[in-house]
Short mmCIF file of C-alpha atoms (C1' of nucleotides) in Angstrom, two decimals:
data_model
loop_
_atom_site.label_atom_id
_atom_site.label_comp_id
_atom_site.label_asym_id
_atom_site.label_seq_id
_atom_site.Cartn_x
_atom_site.Cartn_y
_atom_site.Cartn_z
CA UNK A 1 -0.11 35.80 22.70
CA UNK A 2 0.39 32.05 22.97
CA UNK A 3 -2.22 29.43 22.09
CA UNK A 4 -4.26 31.58 19.74
CA UNK A 5 -6.95 29.55 17.96
CA UNK A 6 -7.00 29.51 14.16
CA UNK A 7 -10.11 31.66 14.36
CA UNK A 8 -8.39 34.31 16.48
CA UNK A 9 -5.46 34.33 14.12
CA UNK A 10 -7.68 34.54 11.06
CA UNK A 11 -9.61 37.45 12.50
CA UNK A 12 -6.51 39.37 13.39
CA UNK A 13 -5.11 38.92 9.91
CA UNK A 14 -8.19 40.61 8.52
CA UNK A 15 -8.29 43.30 11.22
CA UNK A 16 -11.55 41.95 12.56
CA UNK A 17 -12.34 41.58 16.23
CA UNK A 18 -13.08 38.54 18.29
CA UNK A 19 -16.32 39.04 20.16
CA UNK A 20 -18.32 36.83 22.45
CA UNK A 21 -21.12 36.48 19.88
CA UNK A 22 -18.75 35.37 17.15
CA UNK A 23 -17.14 32.80 19.40
CA UNK A 24 -20.50 31.41 20.51
CA UNK A 25 -21.74 31.11 16.91
CA UNK A 26 -18.57 29.41 15.73
CA UNK A 27 -18.76 26.96 18.66
CA UNK A 28 -22.31 26.04 17.76
CA UNK A 29 -21.66 25.23 14.13
CA UNK A 30 -18.42 23.51 15.05
CA UNK A 31 -20.24 21.12 17.36
CA UNK A 32 -23.22 20.51 15.05
CA UNK A 33 -23.45 17.35 12.94
CA UNK A 34 -26.30 18.94 11.08
CA UNK A 35 -26.56 22.00 8.91
CA UNK A 36 -28.29 24.82 10.75
CA UNK A 37 -30.30 27.79 9.56
CA UNK A 38 -29.54 31.25 10.89
CA UNK A 39 -32.70 31.07 13.01
CA UNK A 40 -31.66 27.74 14.53
CA UNK A 41 -28.22 29.08 15.32
CA UNK A 42 -29.80 32.15 16.89
CA UNK A 43 -32.00 30.06 19.16
CA UNK A 44 -29.10 27.91 20.36
CA UNK A 45 -26.81 30.87 20.79
CA UNK A 46 -29.20 32.75 23.03
CA UNK A 47 -29.00 29.99 25.62
CA UNK A 48 -25.35 30.83 26.09
CA UNK A 49 -25.53 34.52 25.36
CA UNK A 50 -29.01 35.97 25.77
CA UNK A 51 -28.46 39.51 24.54
CA UNK A 52 -27.24 38.34 21.12
CA UNK A 53 -29.20 39.81 18.23
CA UNK A 54 -30.37 37.95 15.15
CA UNK A 55 -28.75 40.61 12.99
CA UNK A 56 -25.41 39.67 14.43
CA UNK A 57 -26.01 36.03 13.57
CA UNK A 58 -26.49 36.94 9.92
CA UNK A 59 -23.48 39.20 9.90
CA UNK A 60 -21.31 36.62 11.64
CA UNK A 61 -22.32 33.85 9.25
CA UNK A 62 -21.37 36.01 6.30
CA UNK A 63 -18.05 36.68 7.95
CA UNK A 64 -17.41 33.02 8.72
CA UNK A 65 -18.10 32.08 5.11
CA UNK A 66 -15.93 34.94 3.87
CA UNK A 67 -13.02 33.81 6.04
CA UNK A 68 -13.60 30.16 5.21
CA UNK A 69 -14.72 28.91 8.63
CA UNK A 70 -18.21 28.00 7.51
CA UNK A 71 -19.84 26.96 4.30
CA UNK A 72 -23.31 27.22 2.90
CA UNK A 73 -25.46 24.23 2.10
CA UNK A 74 -28.00 24.56 -0.65
CA UNK A 75 -31.37 23.03 -0.06
CA UNK A 76 -34.38 22.25 -2.17
CA UNK A 77 -36.50 24.94 -0.56
CA UNK A 78 -37.16 28.47 -1.78
CA UNK A 79 -34.87 30.63 -3.88
CA UNK A 80 -35.76 29.25 -7.26
CA UNK A 81 -35.65 30.29 -10.83
CA UNK A 82 -37.56 28.43 -13.46
CA UNK A 83 -36.70 26.88 -16.77
CA UNK A 84 -38.72 25.00 -19.33
CA UNK A 85 -38.45 21.24 -18.86
CA UNK A 86 -36.94 19.52 -21.85
CA UNK A 87 -35.64 16.30 -20.37
CA UNK A 88 -36.72 14.09 -17.52
CA UNK A 89 -33.46 14.35 -15.64
CA UNK A 90 -31.76 17.66 -16.20
CA UNK A 91 -28.84 19.31 -14.56
CA UNK A 92 -27.78 22.84 -15.35
CA UNK A 93 -24.87 24.85 -16.52
CA UNK A 94 -25.62 28.42 -15.58
CA UNK A 95 -23.79 31.55 -16.70
CA UNK A 96 -22.77 33.46 -13.60
CA UNK A 97 -22.79 36.74 -15.49
CA UNK A 98 -26.03 36.81 -17.51
CA UNK A 99 -27.97 33.89 -16.07
CA UNK A 100 -28.33 32.01 -19.34
CA UNK A 101 -28.63 28.29 -18.73
CA UNK A 102 -27.95 25.10 -20.65
CA UNK A 103 -29.37 21.81 -19.62
CA UNK A 104 -27.45 18.56 -19.74
CA UNK A 105 -28.36 14.99 -19.08
CA UNK A 106 -24.97 13.40 -18.58
CA UNK A 107 -24.24 12.66 -15.00
CA UNK A 108 -22.29 9.63 -14.06
CA UNK A 109 -22.68 9.72 -10.34
CA UNK A 110 -23.47 6.07 -9.82
CA UNK A 111 -19.96 5.18 -8.74
CA UNK A 112 -19.94 8.11 -6.32
CA UNK A 113 -23.36 7.20 -4.96
CA UNK A 114 -22.33 3.61 -4.29
CA UNK A 115 -19.10 4.65 -2.61
CA UNK A 116 -20.84 7.07 -0.29
CA UNK A 117 -23.68 4.71 0.54
CA UNK A 118 -21.26 2.09 1.76
CA UNK A 119 -19.16 4.62 3.65
CA UNK A 120 -21.98 6.48 5.36
CA UNK A 121 -24.95 4.12 5.45
CA UNK A 122 -27.20 6.68 3.79
CA UNK A 123 -29.82 5.56 1.29
CA UNK A 124 -29.23 8.08 -1.46
CA UNK A 125 -32.23 8.82 -3.61
CA UNK A 126 -31.60 12.11 -5.34
CA UNK A 127 -28.81 14.31 -6.56
CA UNK A 128 -28.29 17.73 -7.96
CA UNK A 129 -25.37 18.87 -10.05
CA UNK A 130 -25.08 22.52 -10.92
CA UNK A 131 -22.17 23.87 -12.92
CA UNK A 132 -21.33 27.53 -13.14
CA UNK A 133 -19.22 29.45 -15.60
CA UNK A 134 -19.25 32.13 -18.25
CA UNK A 135 -21.20 31.66 -21.45
CA UNK A 136 -19.55 32.41 -24.83
CA UNK A 137 -21.35 35.76 -25.12
CA UNK A 138 -20.20 37.00 -21.76
CA UNK A 139 -16.65 35.83 -22.42
CA UNK A 140 -16.60 37.91 -25.61
CA UNK A 141 -18.02 40.97 -23.89
CA UNK A 142 -15.58 40.62 -21.04
CA UNK A 143 -12.64 40.38 -23.41
CA UNK A 144 -13.79 43.47 -25.31
CA UNK A 145 -14.24 45.33 -22.04
CA UNK A 146 -10.77 44.43 -20.82
CA UNK A 147 -9.19 45.41 -24.15
CA UNK A 148 -10.85 48.84 -23.97
CA UNK A 149 -9.41 49.43 -20.53
CA UNK A 150 -5.79 49.26 -21.66
CA UNK B 1 -60.96 18.65 -30.22
CA UNK B 2 -58.20 18.37 -32.80
CA UNK B 3 -54.69 19.82 -32.46
CA UNK B 4 -54.59 20.00 -28.69
CA UNK B 5 -51.14 21.01 -27.41
CA UNK B 6 -49.36 18.71 -24.98
CA UNK B 7 -50.06 21.29 -22.29
CA UNK B 8 -53.80 21.25 -22.97
CA UNK B 9 -53.79 17.48 -22.90
CA UNK B 10 -51.76 17.34 -19.70
CA UNK B 11 -54.07 19.78 -17.98
CA UNK B 12 -57.18 17.88 -18.98
CA UNK B 13 -55.71 14.63 -17.70
CA UNK B 14 -55.36 16.22 -14.28
CA UNK B 15 -58.74 17.98 -14.42
CA UNK B 16 -57.07 21.36 -14.44
CA UNK B 17 -58.15 24.22 -16.64
CA UNK B 18 -56.37 26.09 -19.36
CA UNK B 19 -56.44 29.81 -18.62
CA UNK B 20 -54.98 32.78 -20.37
CA UNK B 21 -52.52 33.39 -17.54
CA UNK B 22 -51.21 29.85 -17.61
CA UNK B 23 -50.71 29.96 -21.35
CA UNK B 24 -48.89 33.28 -21.19
CA UNK B 25 -46.56 32.03 -18.45
CA UNK B 26 -45.78 28.80 -20.26
CA UNK B 27 -45.06 30.74 -23.46
CA UNK B 28 -42.62 32.98 -21.63
CA UNK B 29 -40.55 30.23 -20.10
CA UNK B 30 -40.72 28.24 -23.32
CA UNK B 31 -39.18 31.08 -25.28
CA UNK B 32 -36.59 31.99 -22.66
CA UNK B 33 -32.99 30.85 -23.03
CA UNK B 34 -32.40 31.93 -19.49
CA UNK B 35 -33.78 30.84 -16.17
CA UNK B 36 -36.27 33.36 -14.85
CA UNK B 37 -37.40 34.23 -11.36
CA UNK B 38 -41.12 34.47 -10.58
CA UNK B 39 -40.79 38.25 -10.48
CA UNK B 40 -39.16 38.35 -13.91
CA UNK B 41 -41.84 36.14 -15.35
CA UNK B 42 -44.48 38.36 -13.78
CA UNK B 43 -43.02 41.48 -15.35
CA UNK B 44 -42.87 39.92 -18.82
CA UNK B 45 -46.31 38.40 -18.53
CA UNK B 46 -47.98 41.70 -17.67
CA UNK B 47 -46.99 43.11 -21.05
CA UNK B 48 -49.20 40.55 -22.70
CA UNK B 49 -51.82 40.24 -19.98
CA UNK B 50 -51.92 43.25 -17.66
CA UNK B 51 -54.43 42.07 -15.11
CA UNK B 52 -52.38 39.00 -14.21
CA UNK B 53 -51.55 38.75 -10.51
CA UNK B 54 -48.23 37.77 -9.02
CA UNK B 55 -49.99 35.17 -6.91
CA UNK B 56 -51.07 33.42 -10.07
CA UNK B 57 -47.49 33.35 -11.31
CA UNK B 58 -46.40 31.49 -8.20
CA UNK B 59 -49.31 29.09 -8.38
CA UNK B 60 -48.78 28.45 -12.08
CA UNK B 61 -45.07 27.77 -11.63
CA UNK B 62 -45.84 25.21 -8.94
CA UNK B 63 -48.34 23.62 -11.30
CA UNK B 64 -45.93 23.58 -14.23
CA UNK B 65 -43.29 21.88 -12.10
CA UNK B 66 -45.84 19.41 -10.74
CA UNK B 67 -46.94 18.45 -14.24
CA UNK B 68 -43.38 18.39 -15.54
CA UNK B 69 -43.51 21.37 -17.89
CA UNK B 70 -41.01 23.42 -15.94
CA UNK B 71 -38.12 22.76 -13.64
CA UNK B 72 -36.46 24.64 -10.84
CA UNK B 73 -32.89 25.85 -11.00
CA UNK B 74 -31.00 26.24 -7.77
CA UNK B 75 -28.83 29.27 -7.45
CA UNK B 76 -26.16 30.47 -5.11
CA UNK B 77 -28.34 33.15 -3.59
CA UNK B 78 -30.46 33.01 -0.43
CA UNK B 79 -32.01 29.97 1.21
CA UNK B 80 -28.97 28.74 3.04
CA UNK B 81 -28.10 26.61 5.95
CA UNK B 82 -24.64 26.63 7.40
CA UNK B 83 -22.09 24.01 8.21
CA UNK B 84 -18.60 24.17 9.63
CA UNK B 85 -15.94 24.17 6.92
CA UNK B 86 -13.68 21.17 7.23
CA UNK B 87 -12.29 20.86 3.76
CA UNK B 88 -11.47 23.32 1.06
CA UNK B 89 -13.72 21.73 -1.51
CA UNK B 90 -16.73 20.09 0.08
CA UNK B 91 -19.91 18.71 -1.34
CA UNK B 92 -22.77 17.48 0.78
CA UNK B 93 -24.89 14.49 1.40
CA UNK B 94 -27.92 15.72 3.27
CA UNK B 95 -30.57 13.66 5.02
CA UNK B 96 -33.93 14.71 3.66
CA UNK B 97 -35.65 13.70 6.89
CA UNK B 98 -33.56 15.11 9.74
CA UNK B 99 -31.19 17.47 7.96
CA UNK B 100 -28.01 15.78 9.13
CA UNK B 101 -25.21 16.30 6.65
CA UNK B 102 -22.01 14.53 5.68
CA UNK B 103 -19.35 16.22 3.70
CA UNK B 104 -17.38 14.52 0.98
CA UNK B 105 -14.48 15.55 -1.17
CA UNK B 106 -14.69 13.07 -4.01
CA UNK B 107 -16.02 14.58 -7.14
CA UNK B 108 -14.72 13.48 -10.46
CA UNK B 109 -16.42 15.98 -12.67
CA UNK B 110 -13.43 16.84 -14.81
CA UNK B 111 -14.51 14.65 -17.69
CA UNK B 112 -18.00 16.15 -17.55
CA UNK B 113 -16.63 19.68 -17.38
CA UNK B 114 -14.43 19.15 -20.41
CA UNK B 115 -17.25 17.58 -22.42
CA UNK B 116 -19.63 20.44 -21.69
CA UNK B 117 -17.07 23.15 -22.28
CA UNK B 118 -16.41 21.87 -25.78
CA UNK B 119 -20.08 21.38 -26.50
CA UNK B 120 -21.35 24.72 -25.21
CA UNK B 121 -18.40 27.09 -25.27
CA UNK B 122 -18.86 27.97 -21.59
CA UNK B 123 -15.81 28.55 -19.41
CA UNK B 124 -16.79 26.48 -16.39
CA UNK B 125 -15.28 27.64 -13.13
CA UNK B 126 -17.37 26.17 -10.35
CA UNK B 127 -19.61 23.26 -9.56
CA UNK B 128 -21.92 22.09 -6.85
CA UNK B 129 -22.92 18.53 -6.18
CA UNK B 130 -25.57 17.89 -3.57
CA UNK B 131 -26.79 14.40 -2.80
CA UNK B 132 -29.93 13.68 -0.86
CA UNK B 133 -31.10 10.58 0.93
CA UNK B 134 -31.97 9.11 4.27
CA UNK B 135 -29.36 8.77 6.98
CA UNK B 136 -29.00 5.45 8.88
CA UNK B 137 -30.88 6.80 11.91
CA UNK B 138 -33.88 7.91 9.92
CA UNK B 139 -33.92 4.63 8.01
CA UNK B 140 -34.13 2.73 11.29
CA UNK B 141 -36.85 4.97 12.66
CA UNK B 142 -38.80 4.66 9.45
CA UNK B 143 -38.58 0.88 9.50
CA UNK B 144 -39.76 0.75 13.12
CA UNK B 145 -42.60 3.09 12.29
CA UNK B 146 -43.71 0.99 9.34
CA UNK B 147 -43.52 -2.25 11.36
CA UNK B 148 -45.75 -0.73 14.07
CA UNK B 149 -48.37 0.14 11.49
CA UNK B 150 -49.02 -3.45 10.44
"C1'" DT C 1 -76.84 26.38 -25.97
"C1'" DT C 2 -77.47 26.67 -21.20
"C1'" DT C 3 -76.42 25.32 -16.58
"C1'" DG C 4 -73.88 23.83 -12.48
"C1'" DT C 5 -69.84 23.30 -10.15
"C1'" DA C 6 -65.20 22.84 -9.08
"C1'" DA C 7 -61.18 25.19 -10.38
"C1'" DT C 8 -59.06 29.50 -10.76
"C1'" DT C 9 -58.43 34.15 -10.06
"C1'" DG C 10 -56.68 38.94 -8.19
"C1'" DA C 11 -56.29 41.98 -4.26
"C1'" DA C 12 -55.10 42.46 0.22
"C1'" DA C 13 -53.23 40.88 4.22
"C1'" DA C 14 -50.15 37.94 6.56
"C1'" DC C 15 -45.90 35.92 6.89
"C1'" DG C 16 -41.00 34.71 7.40
"C1'" DA C 17 -36.38 35.58 6.22
"C1'" DT C 18 -33.00 38.98 5.49
"C1'" DT C 19 -31.07 43.71 5.26
"C1'" DT C 20 -30.59 48.47 6.48
"C1'" DT C 21 -30.29 52.23 9.60
"C1'" DC C 22 -28.45 54.39 13.45
"C1'" DA C 23 -27.02 55.56 17.87
"C1'" DT C 24 -24.29 53.04 21.34
"C1'" DT C 25 -20.77 49.98 22.87
"C1'" DT C 26 -16.43 47.52 22.66
"C1'" DA C 27 -11.96 45.11 21.22
"C1'" DG C 28 -7.60 45.79 20.81
"C1'" DA C 29 -3.67 48.59 18.76
"C1'" DA C 30 -1.01 52.49 20.02
"C1'" DT D 1 -5.15 54.36 29.60
"C1'" DT D 2 -6.70 56.41 25.40
"C1'" DC D 3 -8.50 56.38 20.89
"C1'" DT D 4 -10.75 54.72 16.90
"C1'" DA D 5 -12.46 51.58 13.71
"C1'" DA D 6 -15.15 47.65 14.18
"C1'" DA D 7 -19.05 45.59 15.98
"C1'" DT D 8 -23.38 45.61 18.20
"C1'" DG D 9 -28.69 45.32 19.22
"C1'" DA D 10 -33.21 47.21 18.41
"C1'" DA D 11 -36.36 48.81 15.28
"C1'" DA D 12 -37.82 49.63 10.83
"C1'" DA D 13 -37.63 48.58 6.12
"C1'" DT D 14 -37.53 45.38 2.49
"C1'" DC D 15 -38.06 41.27 -0.19
"C1'" DG D 16 -40.02 37.01 -1.70
"C1'" DT D 17 -43.68 33.96 -0.88
"C1'" DT D 18 -48.10 32.18 0.97
"C1'" DT D 19 -52.74 32.54 2.74
"C1'" DT D 20 -57.36 34.17 2.75
"C1'" DC D 21 -61.55 35.15 0.60
"C1'" DA D 22 -65.08 36.69 -2.27
"C1'" DA D 23 -65.71 37.00 -7.26
"C1'" DT D 24 -65.00 34.98 -11.72
"C1'" DT D 25 -64.33 31.46 -15.21
"C1'" DA D 26 -63.48 27.04 -17.82
"C1'" DC D 27 -65.56 23.30 -19.19
"C1'" DA D 28 -68.22 18.85 -18.53
"C1'" DA D 29 -72.78 17.45 -18.49
"C1'" DA D 30 -77.50 18.25 -19.45
#
DNA sequence: TTTGTAATTGAAAACGATTTTCATTTAGAA
DNA sequence: TTCTAAATGAAAATCGTTTTCAATTACAAA
């Protein structure tokens, strides 16, 4: 099979199938200059492929992220947890295992901000830095757990 | 009224009232070392104050953020938009007006990561940098709109 | 202390996004 | 062409959040 697209190849490697819906969804996010929500993608996709279901859009997006063809953008809306405010400008270091969080104030993004403003023309007015890792407690537990396994 | 807490003072300044529910919720997030979802806060709060409603938890959290007593943490789960993957390690600059997004690869967080690892003992394995601002298009539109107003 | 009023509340319903279920269809290897 | 695991769409279920509304409450002013 000559001229297979990277997407076709990637799917075959994972024993997944290329379907019309998947192709349409990939085309849409490939051509977009904007991040799109599942609902927006669904609306656009139906113009090209009316019987497509919203369920399939969700499933396809998960697949595209899993295979590395799409990425998620995190926005300010919804999906929050809350933490007491201790500093005016806090970023977070969150434990991916237990959810414990440390706040930190250091963030030297000024150089980055200036670079990107001149490259893109954006007027940048806010930033968010979130670090993820394992807290000391969870590291200890994990080590103990692994030792027990042997 | 002597010995007013900062919370009491802050509420009075905004003509808001101090209620049992609000105090209980603030106490919970003050004592937590972990970020908590509204549902988690609700569960804990009901132990101390059984008739509290979940609605009030949501409203109180909004209030606490508005007055600066709490802050939101952004997590990996839910609330996503999607973008085509063009680089292995992409961060985003998102226009807060139209949603257009630029991807960038520069992120010199190594120094920050090392500093925080030694300070907190965390093993940091991932990070997310999201910048927000206005794209050139939206800046132009906004300027035209403001000029028309005068 | 009492009163008046705007702020706050809880319960229920509405809502929007996402996931699950399940019977049917389909891509693609054999 | 056949066969089977993968994928699908429709409907229902689920989850988190917001809205509505009538009843209650905090607290400033009398």
